[in-house]
Amino acid sequence: MRYYNLRYDIWLCLLLSVLLAIGAEKVASKILSEKYEEHKEAHKVDVGQIGGVADEKVFRAQNIEDLLSHDTFTVTSPGIEYRNKGAGYYKGYYLYALTLPSGEKVAARINTDSVTSDSDSIYAKTSTLPVGRIIKEDLTKEKTFIEQIEYKEPLDRKDFYIDMVGDAEIKSKDTFIDGPIMLIQILVVFITFPIFHSIGSKIGIFPYFIAPKNRKKSDWE
């Protein structure tokens, strides 16, 4: 087996770049954590608004006819059944196969942070879903989505979905913080490595990767 060893100057520059990336991570993590709290606060919705908690004033839909005849509504569901009947991604949105009290099934985008229940037991409780509205869409255009969400049972309507998120959409902490931090670390290494090596080459402690045109090889060997 053949082994390859990096030159000392490459290892040293990489080490310096990585240390700088770790420092950048700590700074970015603090800033992004504060921004994430601002993001969550900006996407909070009041009780009774789309994506918000459904209070007693919100109409409880029982079937598809109820959904279509009301501008806003909510749906009750046994336990966590509302997210156990299949799901899939439609145009970047995660939609659940929601079973209405009538037994009819429709696609629904649900803000799970606004789901309320009348019991601590997931088996005995009744969950009240967030305030929702109808969004007219031809779901059959996304064949992969239909295959995903109907892997257990077919939907009764595929010409709309229920939006129970609205402006309450909150990005996950991993998406908001971890992704950007990783990108920052990579950029810091890629940017600072050649800078460190260039500085070291100019002051004579590292060999050049590419000799300057105005210098002879004998000057830096």
GROMACS .gro file of C-alpha atoms in nm:
model
  221
    1MET     CA    1   0.000   0.000   0.000
    2ARG     CA    2   0.137   0.340  -0.095
    3TYR     CA    3   0.113   0.630   0.149
    4TYR     CA    4   0.129   0.998   0.063
    5ASN     CA    5   0.250   1.258   0.312
    6LEU     CA    6   0.157   1.624   0.280
    7ARG     CA    7   0.441   1.872   0.304
    8TYR     CA    8   0.485   2.048   0.638
    9ASP     CA    9   0.381   2.384   0.492
   10ILE     CA   10   0.046   2.245   0.372
   11TRP     CA   11  -0.026   2.083   0.709
   12LEU     CA   12   0.063   2.403   0.895
   13CYS     CA   13  -0.152   2.626   0.674
   14LEU     CA   14  -0.442   2.382   0.701
   15LEU     CA   15  -0.408   2.379   1.078
   16LEU     CA   16  -0.415   2.759   1.095
   17SER     CA   17  -0.716   2.772   0.861
   18VAL     CA   18  -0.905   2.512   1.064
   19LEU     CA   19  -0.836   2.699   1.389
   20LEU     CA   20  -0.964   3.017   1.228
   21ALA     CA   21  -1.272   2.828   1.102
   22ILE     CA   22  -1.343   2.707   1.457
   23GLY     CA   23  -1.329   3.066   1.579
   24ALA     CA   24  -1.559   3.177   1.298
   25GLU     CA   25  -1.799   2.896   1.396
   26LYS     CA   26  -1.826   3.024   1.753
   27VAL     CA   27  -1.893   3.380   1.639
   28ALA     CA   28  -2.141   3.273   1.370
   29SER     CA   29  -2.319   3.035   1.608
   30LYS     CA   30  -2.384   3.315   1.856
   31ILE     CA   31  -2.508   3.554   1.588
   32LEU     CA   32  -2.726   3.295   1.412
   33SER     CA   33  -2.876   3.174   1.742
   34GLU     CA   34  -2.993   3.530   1.811
   35LYS     CA   35  -3.124   3.560   1.455
   36TYR     CA   36  -3.309   3.230   1.494
   37GLU     CA   37  -3.497   3.361   1.796
   38GLU     CA   38  -3.589   3.668   1.590
   39HIS     CA   39  -3.701   3.437   1.308
   40LYS     CA   40  -3.929   3.240   1.542
   41GLU     CA   41  -4.072   3.558   1.691
   42ALA     CA   42  -4.143   3.703   1.346
   43HIS     CA   43  -4.338   3.391   1.246
   44LYS     CA   44  -4.559   3.371   1.551
   45VAL     CA   45  -4.928   3.396   1.470
   46ASP     CA   46  -5.217   3.478   1.697
   47VAL     CA   47  -5.484   3.236   1.810
   48GLY     CA   48  -5.746   3.202   1.538
   49GLN     CA   49  -5.513   3.293   1.249
   50ILE     CA   50  -5.403   3.051   0.978
   51GLY     CA   51  -5.142   2.823   1.130
   52GLY     CA   52  -5.225   2.935   1.483
   53VAL     CA   53  -5.401   2.760   1.768
   54ALA     CA   54  -5.770   2.700   1.699
   55ASP     CA   55  -5.983   2.823   1.988
   56GLU     CA   56  -6.349   2.742   2.049
   57LYS     CA   57  -6.462   3.011   1.803
   58VAL     CA   58  -6.309   2.828   1.506
   59PHE     CA   59  -6.546   2.604   1.309
   60ARG     CA   60  -6.481   2.229   1.351
   61ALA     CA   61  -6.504   2.073   1.005
   62GLN     CA   62  -6.642   1.720   0.987
   63ASN     CA   63  -6.618   1.645   0.617
   64ILE     CA   64  -6.502   1.775   0.280
   65GLU     CA   65  -6.823   1.971   0.231
   66ASP     CA   66  -6.751   2.161   0.554
   67LEU     CA   67  -6.400   2.242   0.434
   68LEU     CA   68  -6.523   2.384   0.106
   69SER     CA   69  -6.803   2.586   0.261
   70HIS     CA   70  -6.591   2.775   0.517
   71ASP     CA   71  -6.306   3.023   0.467
   72THR     CA   72  -6.128   2.901   0.780
   73PHE     CA   73  -6.177   2.598   1.001
   74THR     CA   74  -6.004   2.338   1.212
   75VAL     CA   75  -6.019   1.959   1.231
   76THR     CA   76  -6.004   1.727   1.530
   77SER     CA   77  -5.813   1.401   1.513
   78PRO     CA   78  -5.768   1.105   1.750
   79GLY     CA   79  -5.424   1.115   1.910
   80ILE     CA   80  -5.153   1.155   1.649
   81GLU     CA   81  -5.345   0.983   1.373
   82TYR     CA   82  -5.322   1.302   1.165
   83ARG     CA   83  -4.956   1.228   1.093
   84ASN     CA   84  -4.964   0.849   1.078
   85LYS     CA   85  -5.156   0.788   0.757
   86GLY     CA   86  -4.893   0.880   0.501
   87ALA     CA   87  -4.717   1.196   0.389
   88GLY     CA   88  -4.509   1.339   0.108
   89TYR     CA   89  -4.338   1.649  -0.030
   90TYR     CA   90  -4.543   1.868  -0.263
   91LYS     CA   91  -4.355   2.168  -0.410
   92GLY     CA   92  -4.128   2.170  -0.106
   93TYR     CA   93  -4.414   2.146   0.144
   94TYR     CA   94  -4.459   1.841   0.366
   95LEU     CA   95  -4.823   1.734   0.346
   96TYR     CA   96  -4.992   1.473   0.563
   97ALA     CA   97  -5.278   1.243   0.466
   98LEU     CA   98  -5.539   1.377   0.708
   99THR     CA   99  -5.843   1.169   0.795
  100LEU     CA  100  -6.148   1.386   0.862
  101PRO     CA  101  -6.406   1.283   1.126
  102SER     CA  102  -6.622   1.163   0.835
  103GLY     CA  103  -6.349   0.918   0.731
  104GLU     CA  104  -6.264   1.112   0.414
  105LYS     CA  105  -5.895   1.171   0.347
  106VAL     CA  106  -5.734   1.491   0.221
  107ALA     CA  107  -5.382   1.633   0.207
  108ALA     CA  108  -5.292   1.885   0.476
  109ARG     CA  109  -4.993   2.100   0.560
  110ILE     CA  110  -4.989   2.119   0.940
  111ASN     CA  111  -4.806   2.346   1.183
  112THR     CA  112  -4.750   2.084   1.453
  113ASP     CA  113  -4.644   2.354   1.703
  114SER     CA  114  -5.004   2.479   1.710
  115VAL     CA  115  -5.170   2.142   1.766
  116THR     CA  116  -5.352   2.126   2.100
  117SER     CA  117  -5.494   1.828   2.284
  118ASP     CA  118  -5.731   1.748   2.569
  119SER     CA  119  -5.511   1.481   2.730
  120ASP     CA  120  -5.148   1.393   2.796
  121SER     CA  121  -5.192   1.041   2.662
  122ILE     CA  122  -5.135   1.009   2.287
  123TYR     CA  123  -5.378   0.716   2.284
  124ALA     CA  124  -5.670   0.879   2.466
  125LYS     CA  125  -5.639   1.240   2.361
  126THR     CA  126  -5.822   1.429   2.090
  127SER     CA  127  -5.596   1.662   1.894
  128THR     CA  128  -5.727   1.992   1.764
  129LEU     CA  129  -5.530   2.096   1.458
  130PRO     CA  130  -5.435   2.456   1.375
  131VAL     CA  131  -5.662   2.695   1.188
  132GLY     CA  132  -5.664   2.604   0.820
  133ARG     CA  133  -5.786   2.709   0.477
  134ILE     CA  134  -5.828   2.547   0.137
  135ILE     CA  135  -5.556   2.589  -0.128
  136LYS     CA  136  -5.668   2.488  -0.475
  137GLU     CA  137  -5.400   2.272  -0.643
  138ASP     CA  138  -5.394   1.980  -0.884
  139LEU     CA  139  -5.199   1.740  -0.665
  140THR     CA  140  -5.192   1.472  -0.937
  141LYS     CA  141  -4.931   1.676  -1.127
  142GLU     CA  142  -4.676   1.555  -0.873
  143LYS     CA  143  -4.683   1.179  -0.929
  144THR     CA  144  -4.407   1.105  -0.679
  145PHE     CA  145  -4.595   1.298  -0.412
  146ILE     CA  146  -4.916   1.104  -0.479
  147GLU     CA  147  -4.728   0.775  -0.454
  148GLN     CA  148  -4.581   0.884  -0.119
  149ILE     CA  149  -4.895   1.017   0.046
  150GLU     CA  150  -5.119   0.737  -0.083
  151TYR     CA  151  -4.893   0.448   0.009
  152LYS     CA  152  -5.153   0.333   0.265
  153GLU     CA  153  -5.485   0.466   0.140
  154PRO     CA  154  -5.596   0.695  -0.145
  155LEU     CA  155  -5.703   1.055  -0.095
  156ASP     CA  156  -6.068   1.138  -0.153
  157ARG     CA  157  -5.983   1.473  -0.314
  158LYS     CA  158  -5.672   1.566  -0.508
  159ASP     CA  159  -5.773   1.910  -0.634
  160PHE     CA  160  -5.681   2.095  -0.314
  161TYR     CA  161  -5.488   2.069   0.011
  162ILE     CA  162  -5.543   2.224   0.353
  163ASP     CA  163  -5.296   2.492   0.459
  164MET     CA  164  -5.263   2.488   0.838
  165VAL     CA  165  -4.931   2.675   0.840
  166GLY     CA  166  -4.971   3.008   0.658
  167ASP     CA  167  -4.719   3.264   0.786
  168ALA     CA  168  -4.636   3.046   1.088
  169GLU     CA  169  -4.370   2.846   0.903
  170ILE     CA  170  -4.057   2.823   1.116
  171LYS     CA  171  -3.738   2.675   0.977
  172SER     CA  172  -3.573   2.401   1.179
  173LYS     CA  173  -3.276   2.501   1.390
  174ASP     CA  174  -3.052   2.268   1.189
  175THR     CA  175  -3.152   2.437   0.863
  176PHE     CA  176  -3.123   2.789   1.001
  177ILE     CA  177  -2.797   2.751   1.195
  178ASP     CA  178  -2.602   2.433   1.120
  179GLY     CA  179  -2.615   2.460   0.740
  180PRO     CA  180  -2.481   2.819   0.720
  181ILE     CA  181  -2.215   2.747   0.983
  182MET     CA  182  -2.079   2.454   0.783
  183LEU     CA  183  -2.066   2.673   0.471
  184ILE     CA  184  -1.885   2.947   0.666
  185GLN     CA  185  -1.626   2.699   0.793
  186ILE     CA  186  -1.559   2.566   0.443
  187LEU     CA  187  -1.526   2.917   0.300
  188VAL     CA  188  -1.290   3.024   0.578
  189VAL     CA  189  -1.058   2.728   0.509
  190PHE     CA  190  -1.064   2.777   0.132
  191ILE     CA  191  -1.001   3.151   0.160
  192THR     CA  192  -0.743   3.159   0.437
  193PHE     CA  193  -0.532   2.859   0.333
  194PRO     CA  194  -0.387   3.025   0.020
  195ILE     CA  195  -0.347   3.352   0.211
  196PHE     CA  196  -0.143   3.185   0.488
  197HIS     CA  197   0.069   2.997   0.238
  198SER     CA  198   0.127   3.307   0.027
  199ILE     CA  199   0.242   3.503   0.333
  200GLY     CA  200   0.472   3.218   0.439
  201SER     CA  201   0.620   3.195   0.090
  202LYS     CA  202   0.685   3.568   0.069
  203ILE     CA  203   0.872   3.576   0.400
  204GLY     CA  204   1.071   3.269   0.299
  205ILE     CA  205   0.953   3.000   0.541
  206PHE     CA  206   0.750   2.806   0.281
  207PRO     CA  207   0.841   2.701  -0.073
  208TYR     CA  208   0.627   2.857  -0.345
  209PHE     CA  209   0.364   2.647  -0.518
  210ILE     CA  210   0.436   2.849  -0.833
  211ALA     CA  211   0.757   3.046  -0.852
  212PRO     CA  212   0.714   3.419  -0.919
  213LYS     CA  213   0.819   3.516  -1.271
  214ASN     CA  214   1.066   3.772  -1.142
  215ARG     CA  215   1.249   3.521  -0.924
  216LYS     CA  216   1.485   3.244  -1.018
  217LYS     CA  217   1.441   2.896  -0.886
  218SER     CA  218   1.775   2.923  -0.703
  219ASP     CA  219   1.637   3.213  -0.499
  220TRP     CA  220   1.377   3.003  -0.319
  221GLU     CA  221   1.513   2.651  -0.315
   0.00000   0.00000   0.00000
